[in-house]
């Protein structure tokens, strides 16, 4: 697999026409590979549309808690009634925002542009068609650090997204993957930090979940590398999905530390807690890694992040959305950390906010269903 990809992707300074040919060849190879994995049942991730049994459980239990009637209309389609009020739900999709708004939210470059015009922090980015690969090359030449390449429209759950891209050769492969999902693409500067999902309903943040990263606490004497080496209990996922005995000093590690002005040789002061990796996985370039939120941090995030999440939802006019924010420290403003808003999800998966290991018993899905039945 890597031999074919390497052969196709060689050459970091190539003519645009040659790069286009390589992208087209890679697209064919990736499409065949994906179909082969699907045919053999080798899916590495479980996506939201695969979760019909879980969503039935979520909505049926919530309906019972609210003493509402739950009826299955078809597989994955349900009706919930309470008195003369009713709402219909299809898996993770609810009846709330109109089709125009949903299409707008699915257009990532449009959302970035609207948020930027309204003073909200978004990554530095460029949009382009996969035939205009020179746009991506020029963007990389004018920026430092790592990059993200993703489809501009119509995807979710990490599909088509490649992070921690460093070289043009890697960018070519990332473009080929993203272009399987659409002709318009985005390249943006990677902003290190943990991913936070803010669930906004009726202009209020009702819940926040986080994909927890890796942290160390300084003792005033040891380097970050030494602190990590002593933590024998630390295990992160490998690229193949298995468990590893320890953390690898990979690109995510490098980018996360560098964004805080640190390195593996830095000695943090006693008691200082430092984020050293944005998520629990080892690897270099990360392709189609689905974000899994595993921690309730509703009481941890500061007011600035809440206000920016609400403002992002107001920008597109949604009544309910999940806002994805990247930051290394949720207790301070995005301006202070260099954090950004990376997406507005108008069909947010409620499983991201359902029975997390550390939740305090509050389930936001109850609040959502009450709102739907009050319409």
mmCIF file of N, CA and C in Angstrom, residues 264-363:
data_model
loop_
_atom_site.group_PDB
_atom_site.id
_atom_site.type_symbol
_atom_site.label_atom_id
_atom_site.label_comp_id
_atom_site.label_asym_id
_atom_site.label_seq_id
_atom_site.Cartn_x
_atom_site.Cartn_y
_atom_site.Cartn_z
ATOM 1 N N UNK A 264 10.388 19.377 24.317
ATOM 2 C CA UNK A 264 10.563 18.243 25.245
ATOM 3 C C UNK A 264 11.582 18.513 26.342
ATOM 4 N N UNK A 265 12.505 19.453 26.098
ATOM 5 C CA UNK A 265 13.542 19.762 27.083
ATOM 6 C C UNK A 265 13.141 20.866 28.060
ATOM 7 N N UNK A 266 11.969 21.435 27.883
ATOM 8 C CA UNK A 266 11.508 22.486 28.796
ATOM 9 C C UNK A 266 11.238 21.907 30.184
ATOM 10 N N UNK A 267 11.512 22.708 31.218
ATOM 11 C CA UNK A 267 11.262 22.304 32.605
ATOM 12 C C UNK A 267 10.127 23.168 33.155
ATOM 13 N N UNK A 268 8.926 22.627 33.206
ATOM 14 C CA UNK A 268 7.800 23.420 33.723
ATOM 15 C C UNK A 268 7.889 23.592 35.233
ATOM 16 N N UNK A 269 7.418 24.748 35.705
ATOM 17 C CA UNK A 269 7.447 25.020 37.131
ATOM 18 C C UNK A 269 6.540 24.055 37.891
ATOM 19 N N UNK A 270 6.816 23.925 39.159
ATOM 20 C CA UNK A 270 6.084 22.970 39.989
ATOM 21 C C UNK A 270 4.589 23.293 40.000
ATOM 22 N N UNK A 271 3.789 22.262 39.743
ATOM 23 C CA UNK A 271 2.340 22.418 39.769
ATOM 24 C C UNK A 271 1.711 22.824 38.457
ATOM 25 N N UNK A 272 2.515 23.267 37.506
ATOM 26 C CA UNK A 272 1.946 23.689 36.224
ATOM 27 C C UNK A 272 1.524 22.469 35.405
ATOM 28 N N UNK A 273 0.306 22.483 34.912
ATOM 29 C CA UNK A 273 -0.215 21.395 34.088
ATOM 30 C C UNK A 273 -0.126 21.810 32.624
ATOM 31 N N UNK A 274 0.482 20.945 31.819
ATOM 32 C CA UNK A 274 0.744 21.280 30.416
ATOM 33 C C UNK A 274 0.133 20.229 29.502
ATOM 34 N N UNK A 275 -0.562 20.690 28.490
ATOM 35 C CA UNK A 275 -1.061 19.799 27.444
ATOM 36 C C UNK A 275 0.093 19.463 26.509
ATOM 37 N N UNK A 276 0.377 18.175 26.327
ATOM 38 C CA UNK A 276 1.500 17.778 25.481
ATOM 39 C C UNK A 276 1.058 17.086 24.189
ATOM 40 N N UNK A 277 -0.148 16.552 24.163
ATOM 41 C CA UNK A 277 -0.719 15.983 22.945
ATOM 42 C C UNK A 277 -2.207 16.304 22.906
ATOM 43 N N UNK A 278 -2.705 16.564 21.701
ATOM 44 C CA UNK A 278 -4.101 16.982 21.589
ATOM 45 C C UNK A 278 -5.066 15.812 21.637
ATOM 46 N N UNK A 279 -4.595 14.600 21.345
ATOM 47 C CA UNK A 279 -5.471 13.435 21.456
ATOM 48 C C UNK A 279 -4.638 12.175 21.640
ATOM 49 N N UNK A 280 -5.309 11.119 22.080
ATOM 50 C CA UNK A 280 -4.624 9.902 22.524
ATOM 51 C C UNK A 280 -4.345 8.953 21.368
ATOM 52 N N UNK A 281 -3.483 9.363 20.497
ATOM 53 C CA UNK A 281 -3.111 8.508 19.371
ATOM 54 C C UNK A 281 -1.697 8.878 18.948
ATOM 55 N N UNK A 282 -0.893 7.874 18.627
ATOM 56 C CA UNK A 282 0.439 8.111 18.100
ATOM 57 C C UNK A 282 0.411 8.089 16.585
ATOM 58 N N UNK A 283 1.284 8.861 15.966
ATOM 59 C CA UNK A 283 1.384 8.817 14.515
ATOM 60 C C UNK A 283 1.918 10.114 13.949
ATOM 61 N N UNK A 284 2.158 10.115 12.635
ATOM 62 C CA UNK A 284 2.630 11.303 11.944
ATOM 63 C C UNK A 284 1.458 12.025 11.321
ATOM 64 N N UNK A 285 1.258 11.798 10.012
ATOM 65 C CA UNK A 285 0.088 12.332 9.326
ATOM 66 C C UNK A 285 -1.124 11.501 9.744
ATOM 67 N N UNK A 286 -2.216 12.167 10.087
ATOM 68 C CA UNK A 286 -3.424 11.468 10.526
ATOM 69 C C UNK A 286 -4.534 11.678 9.513
ATOM 70 N N UNK A 287 -5.013 10.598 8.908
ATOM 71 C CA UNK A 287 -6.058 10.676 7.890
ATOM 72 C C UNK A 287 -7.348 10.054 8.401
ATOM 73 N N UNK A 288 -8.439 10.808 8.255
ATOM 74 C CA UNK A 288 -9.788 10.335 8.585
ATOM 75 C C UNK A 288 -9.879 9.764 10.001
ATOM 76 N N UNK A 289 -9.332 10.504 10.951
ATOM 77 C CA UNK A 289 -9.447 10.125 12.355
ATOM 78 C C UNK A 289 -10.718 10.764 12.908
ATOM 79 N N UNK A 290 -11.655 9.950 13.320
ATOM 80 C CA UNK A 290 -12.931 10.464 13.822
ATOM 81 C C UNK A 290 -12.749 11.015 15.232
ATOM 82 N N UNK A 291 -13.294 12.213 15.470
ATOM 83 C CA UNK A 291 -13.220 12.809 16.792
ATOM 84 C C UNK A 291 -14.215 12.129 17.721
ATOM 85 N N UNK A 292 -13.703 11.589 18.817
ATOM 86 C CA UNK A 292 -14.547 10.947 19.823
ATOM 87 C C UNK A 292 -14.433 11.763 21.111
ATOM 88 N N UNK A 293 -15.512 12.403 21.490
ATOM 89 C CA UNK A 293 -15.518 13.210 22.709
ATOM 90 C C UNK A 293 -15.759 12.296 23.904
ATOM 91 N N UNK A 294 -14.897 12.403 24.909
ATOM 92 C CA UNK A 294 -14.931 11.428 25.997
ATOM 93 C C UNK A 294 -14.963 12.045 27.388
ATOM 94 N N UNK A 295 -15.233 13.355 27.479
ATOM 95 C CA UNK A 295 -15.184 13.996 28.792
ATOM 96 C C UNK A 295 -16.144 15.184 28.833
ATOM 97 N N UNK A 296 -16.911 15.276 29.905
ATOM 98 C CA UNK A 296 -17.802 16.411 30.140
ATOM 99 C C UNK A 296 -16.990 17.536 30.784
ATOM 100 N N UNK A 297 -16.918 18.686 30.090
ATOM 101 C CA UNK A 297 -16.167 19.824 30.628
ATOM 102 C C UNK A 297 -17.044 21.072 30.681
ATOM 103 N N UNK A 298 -18.346 20.880 30.814
ATOM 104 C CA UNK A 298 -19.283 22.005 30.813
ATOM 105 C C UNK A 298 -18.922 23.039 31.870
ATOM 106 N N UNK A 299 -18.477 22.596 33.036
ATOM 107 C CA UNK A 299 -18.167 23.516 34.133
ATOM 108 C C UNK A 299 -16.728 24.025 34.095
ATOM 109 N N UNK A 300 -15.974 23.624 33.082
ATOM 110 C CA UNK A 300 -14.549 23.966 33.023
ATOM 111 C C UNK A 300 -14.255 25.131 32.088
ATOM 112 N N UNK A 301 -15.019 25.252 31.008
ATOM 113 C CA UNK A 301 -14.711 26.249 29.981
ATOM 114 C C UNK A 301 -15.076 27.652 30.459
ATOM 115 N N UNK A 302 -14.302 28.630 29.990
ATOM 116 C CA UNK A 302 -14.511 30.013 30.415
ATOM 117 C C UNK A 302 -15.634 30.677 29.617
ATOM 118 N N UNK A 303 -16.064 31.839 30.089
ATOM 119 C CA UNK A 303 -17.170 32.557 29.448
ATOM 120 C C UNK A 303 -16.828 32.984 28.025
ATOM 121 N N UNK A 304 -15.549 33.298 27.766
ATOM 122 C CA UNK A 304 -15.164 33.732 26.417
ATOM 123 C C UNK A 304 -15.460 32.653 25.387
ATOM 124 N N UNK A 305 -15.134 31.412 25.709
ATOM 125 C CA UNK A 305 -15.390 30.316 24.769
ATOM 126 C C UNK A 305 -16.886 30.110 24.581
ATOM 127 N N UNK A 306 -17.651 30.213 25.654
ATOM 128 C CA UNK A 306 -19.105 30.086 25.545
ATOM 129 C C UNK A 306 -19.681 31.168 24.629
ATOM 130 N N UNK A 307 -19.243 32.391 24.852
ATOM 131 C CA UNK A 307 -19.760 33.507 24.062
ATOM 132 C C UNK A 307 -19.405 33.362 22.589
ATOM 133 N N UNK A 308 -18.208 32.885 22.311
ATOM 134 C CA UNK A 308 -17.806 32.723 20.913
ATOM 135 C C UNK A 308 -18.580 31.585 20.245
ATOM 136 N N UNK A 309 -18.862 30.528 20.980
ATOM 137 C CA UNK A 309 -19.668 29.442 20.416
ATOM 138 C C UNK A 309 -21.068 29.939 20.075
ATOM 139 N N UNK A 310 -21.668 30.705 20.972
ATOM 140 C CA UNK A 310 -23.001 31.257 20.715
ATOM 141 C C UNK A 310 -22.965 32.212 19.527
ATOM 142 N N UNK A 311 -21.935 33.042 19.455
ATOM 143 C CA UNK A 311 -21.809 33.991 18.339
ATOM 144 C C UNK A 311 -21.670 33.268 17.011
ATOM 145 N N UNK A 312 -20.938 32.155 17.003
ATOM 146 C CA UNK A 312 -20.770 31.385 15.764
ATOM 147 C C UNK A 312 -22.109 30.852 15.275
ATOM 148 N N UNK A 313 -22.929 30.357 16.192
ATOM 149 C CA UNK A 313 -24.243 29.830 15.814
ATOM 150 C C UNK A 313 -25.143 30.955 15.306
ATOM 151 N N UNK A 314 -25.051 32.123 15.927
ATOM 152 C CA UNK A 314 -25.848 33.269 15.485
ATOM 153 C C UNK A 314 -25.457 33.719 14.084
ATOM 154 N N UNK A 315 -24.183 33.565 13.743
ATOM 155 C CA UNK A 315 -23.701 33.992 12.424
ATOM 156 C C UNK A 315 -24.470 33.312 11.308
ATOM 157 N N UNK A 316 -24.765 32.023 11.470
ATOM 158 C CA UNK A 316 -25.496 31.324 10.410
ATOM 159 C C UNK A 316 -26.993 31.243 10.685
ATOM 160 N N UNK A 317 -27.405 31.654 11.893
ATOM 161 C CA UNK A 317 -28.827 31.700 12.195
ATOM 162 C C UNK A 317 -29.435 30.392 12.644
ATOM 163 N N UNK A 318 -28.614 29.474 13.133
ATOM 164 C CA UNK A 318 -29.124 28.173 13.560
ATOM 165 C C UNK A 318 -29.764 28.270 14.945
ATOM 166 N N UNK A 319 -30.701 27.377 15.204
ATOM 167 C CA UNK A 319 -31.343 27.320 16.513
ATOM 168 C C UNK A 319 -30.675 26.286 17.413
ATOM 169 N N UNK A 320 -30.007 25.323 16.789
ATOM 170 C CA UNK A 320 -29.251 24.334 17.558
ATOM 171 C C UNK A 320 -28.062 23.883 16.729
ATOM 172 N N UNK A 321 -26.892 23.882 17.337
ATOM 173 C CA UNK A 321 -25.693 23.474 16.605
ATOM 174 C C UNK A 321 -24.616 23.037 17.587
ATOM 175 N N UNK A 322 -23.690 22.243 17.076
ATOM 176 C CA UNK A 322 -22.500 21.883 17.820
ATOM 177 C C UNK A 322 -21.330 22.651 17.241
ATOM 178 N N UNK A 323 -20.663 23.431 18.064
ATOM 179 C CA UNK A 323 -19.552 24.268 17.611
ATOM 180 C C UNK A 323 -18.249 23.633 18.074
ATOM 181 N N UNK A 324 -17.352 23.370 17.128
ATOM 182 C CA UNK A 324 -16.065 22.747 17.440
ATOM 183 C C UNK A 324 -15.000 23.825 17.609
ATOM 184 N N UNK A 325 -14.390 23.849 18.777
ATOM 185 C CA UNK A 325 -13.354 24.826 19.105
ATOM 186 C C UNK A 325 -12.075 24.082 19.476
ATOM 187 N N UNK A 326 -10.949 24.596 18.980
ATOM 188 C CA UNK A 326 -9.634 24.040 19.306
ATOM 189 C C UNK A 326 -8.894 25.018 20.206
ATOM 190 N N UNK A 327 -8.407 24.533 21.346
ATOM 191 C CA UNK A 327 -7.622 25.374 22.246
ATOM 192 C C UNK A 327 -6.757 24.488 23.138
ATOM 193 N N UNK A 328 -5.656 25.048 23.628
ATOM 194 C CA UNK A 328 -4.798 24.309 24.560
ATOM 195 C C UNK A 328 -5.204 24.554 26.009
ATOM 196 N N UNK A 329 -6.063 25.561 26.230
ATOM 197 C CA UNK A 329 -6.484 25.870 27.599
ATOM 198 C C UNK A 329 -7.892 26.456 27.583
ATOM 199 N N UNK A 330 -8.894 25.710 28.043
ATOM 200 C CA UNK A 330 -10.274 26.197 27.988
ATOM 201 C C UNK A 330 -10.603 27.234 29.053
ATOM 202 N N UNK A 331 -9.658 27.500 29.946
ATOM 203 C CA UNK A 331 -9.920 28.434 31.036
ATOM 204 C C UNK A 331 -9.602 29.874 30.673
ATOM 205 N N UNK A 332 -8.993 30.081 29.501
ATOM 206 C CA UNK A 332 -8.652 31.444 29.074
ATOM 207 C C UNK A 332 -9.186 31.678 27.667
ATOM 208 N N UNK A 333 -9.166 32.917 27.228
ATOM 209 C CA UNK A 333 -9.764 33.297 25.949
ATOM 210 C C UNK A 333 -9.013 32.694 24.765
ATOM 211 N N UNK A 334 -9.708 32.611 23.631
ATOM 212 C CA UNK A 334 -9.062 32.119 22.413
ATOM 213 C C UNK A 334 -7.976 33.075 21.949
ATOM 214 N N UNK A 335 -8.143 34.359 22.195
ATOM 215 C CA UNK A 335 -7.103 35.322 21.823
ATOM 216 C C UNK A 335 -5.812 35.039 22.581
ATOM 217 N N UNK A 336 -5.933 34.614 23.834
ATOM 218 C CA UNK A 336 -4.750 34.349 24.656
ATOM 219 C C UNK A 336 -4.028 33.082 24.232
ATOM 220 N N UNK A 337 -4.767 32.087 23.765
ATOM 221 C CA UNK A 337 -4.148 30.799 23.415
ATOM 222 C C UNK A 337 -3.896 30.630 21.924
ATOM 223 N N UNK A 338 -4.489 31.493 21.095
ATOM 224 C CA UNK A 338 -4.413 31.290 19.650
ATOM 225 C C UNK A 338 -5.385 30.235 19.166
ATOM 226 N N UNK A 339 -6.375 29.917 19.987
ATOM 227 C CA UNK A 339 -7.372 28.923 19.606
ATOM 228 C C UNK A 339 -8.319 29.430 18.533
ATOM 229 N N UNK A 340 -9.054 28.505 17.921
ATOM 230 C CA UNK A 340 -9.926 28.859 16.796
ATOM 231 C C UNK A 340 -11.213 28.038 16.823
ATOM 232 N N UNK A 341 -12.188 28.514 16.058
ATOM 233 C CA UNK A 341 -13.405 27.752 15.778
ATOM 234 C C UNK A 341 -13.197 27.056 14.442
ATOM 235 N N UNK A 342 -13.418 25.755 14.383
ATOM 236 C CA UNK A 342 -13.151 25.034 13.134
ATOM 237 C C UNK A 342 -14.400 24.501 12.444
ATOM 238 N N UNK A 343 -15.548 24.495 13.135
ATOM 239 C CA UNK A 343 -16.734 23.983 12.447
ATOM 240 C C UNK A 343 -18.001 24.313 13.226
ATOM 241 N N UNK A 344 -19.096 24.490 12.461
ATOM 242 C CA UNK A 344 -20.436 24.628 13.028
ATOM 243 C C UNK A 344 -21.262 23.465 12.497
ATOM 244 N N UNK A 345 -21.719 22.605 13.381
ATOM 245 C CA UNK A 345 -22.471 21.407 12.996
ATOM 246 C C UNK A 345 -23.946 21.611 13.311
ATOM 247 N N UNK A 346 -24.772 21.738 12.281
ATOM 248 C CA UNK A 346 -26.196 21.981 12.513
ATOM 249 C C UNK A 346 -26.986 20.694 12.719
ATOM 250 N N UNK A 347 -26.352 19.561 12.569
ATOM 251 C CA UNK A 347 -26.972 18.284 12.950
ATOM 252 C C UNK A 347 -26.020 17.587 13.928
ATOM 253 N N UNK A 348 -25.840 18.186 15.105
ATOM 254 C CA UNK A 348 -24.840 17.643 16.038
ATOM 255 C C UNK A 348 -25.268 16.304 16.611
ATOM 256 N N UNK A 349 -24.338 15.366 16.647
ATOM 257 C CA UNK A 349 -24.640 14.051 17.197
ATOM 258 C C UNK A 349 -24.810 14.115 18.708
ATOM 259 N N UNK A 350 -25.977 13.711 19.196
ATOM 260 C CA UNK A 350 -26.220 13.762 20.639
ATOM 261 C C UNK A 350 -25.379 12.742 21.397
ATOM 262 N N UNK A 351 -24.854 11.733 20.686
ATOM 263 C CA UNK A 351 -24.023 10.748 21.392
ATOM 264 C C UNK A 351 -22.747 11.375 21.933
ATOM 265 N N UNK A 352 -22.346 12.539 21.379
ATOM 266 C CA UNK A 352 -21.170 13.237 21.899
ATOM 267 C C UNK A 352 -21.423 13.807 23.297
ATOM 268 N N UNK A 353 -22.677 13.865 23.695
ATOM 269 C CA UNK A 353 -23.047 14.484 24.973
ATOM 270 C C UNK A 353 -23.849 13.535 25.860
ATOM 271 N N UNK A 354 -23.806 12.256 25.547
ATOM 272 C CA UNK A 354 -24.686 11.295 26.216
ATOM 273 C C UNK A 354 -23.892 10.340 27.097
ATOM 274 N N UNK A 355 -24.174 10.386 28.379
ATOM 275 C CA UNK A 355 -23.589 9.465 29.356
ATOM 276 C C UNK A 355 -22.069 9.348 29.233
ATOM 277 N N UNK A 356 -21.409 10.483 29.275
ATOM 278 C CA UNK A 356 -19.948 10.488 29.283
ATOM 279 C C UNK A 356 -19.460 9.968 30.635
ATOM 280 N N UNK A 357 -18.250 9.393 30.667
ATOM 281 C CA UNK A 357 -17.783 8.726 31.894
ATOM 282 C C UNK A 357 -17.828 9.600 33.141
ATOM 283 N N UNK A 358 -17.610 10.917 32.981
ATOM 284 C CA UNK A 358 -17.528 11.778 34.168
ATOM 285 C C UNK A 358 -18.724 12.715 34.305
ATOM 286 N N UNK A 359 -19.822 12.451 33.574
ATOM 287 C CA UNK A 359 -20.945 13.392 33.677
ATOM 288 C C UNK A 359 -21.593 13.299 35.060
ATOM 289 N N UNK A 360 -22.330 14.351 35.400
ATOM 290 C CA UNK A 360 -22.909 14.461 36.745
ATOM 291 C C UNK A 360 -24.389 14.098 36.759
ATOM 292 N N UNK A 361 -24.820 13.346 35.759
ATOM 293 C CA UNK A 361 -26.205 12.914 35.723
ATOM 294 C C UNK A 361 -27.086 13.722 34.794
ATOM 295 N N UNK A 362 -26.675 14.959 34.473
ATOM 296 C CA UNK A 362 -27.466 15.784 33.556
ATOM 297 C C UNK A 362 -27.276 15.288 32.132
ATOM 298 N N UNK A 363 -28.377 15.059 31.442
ATOM 299 C CA UNK A 363 -28.321 14.624 30.050
ATOM 300 C C UNK A 363 -28.952 15.705 29.165
#
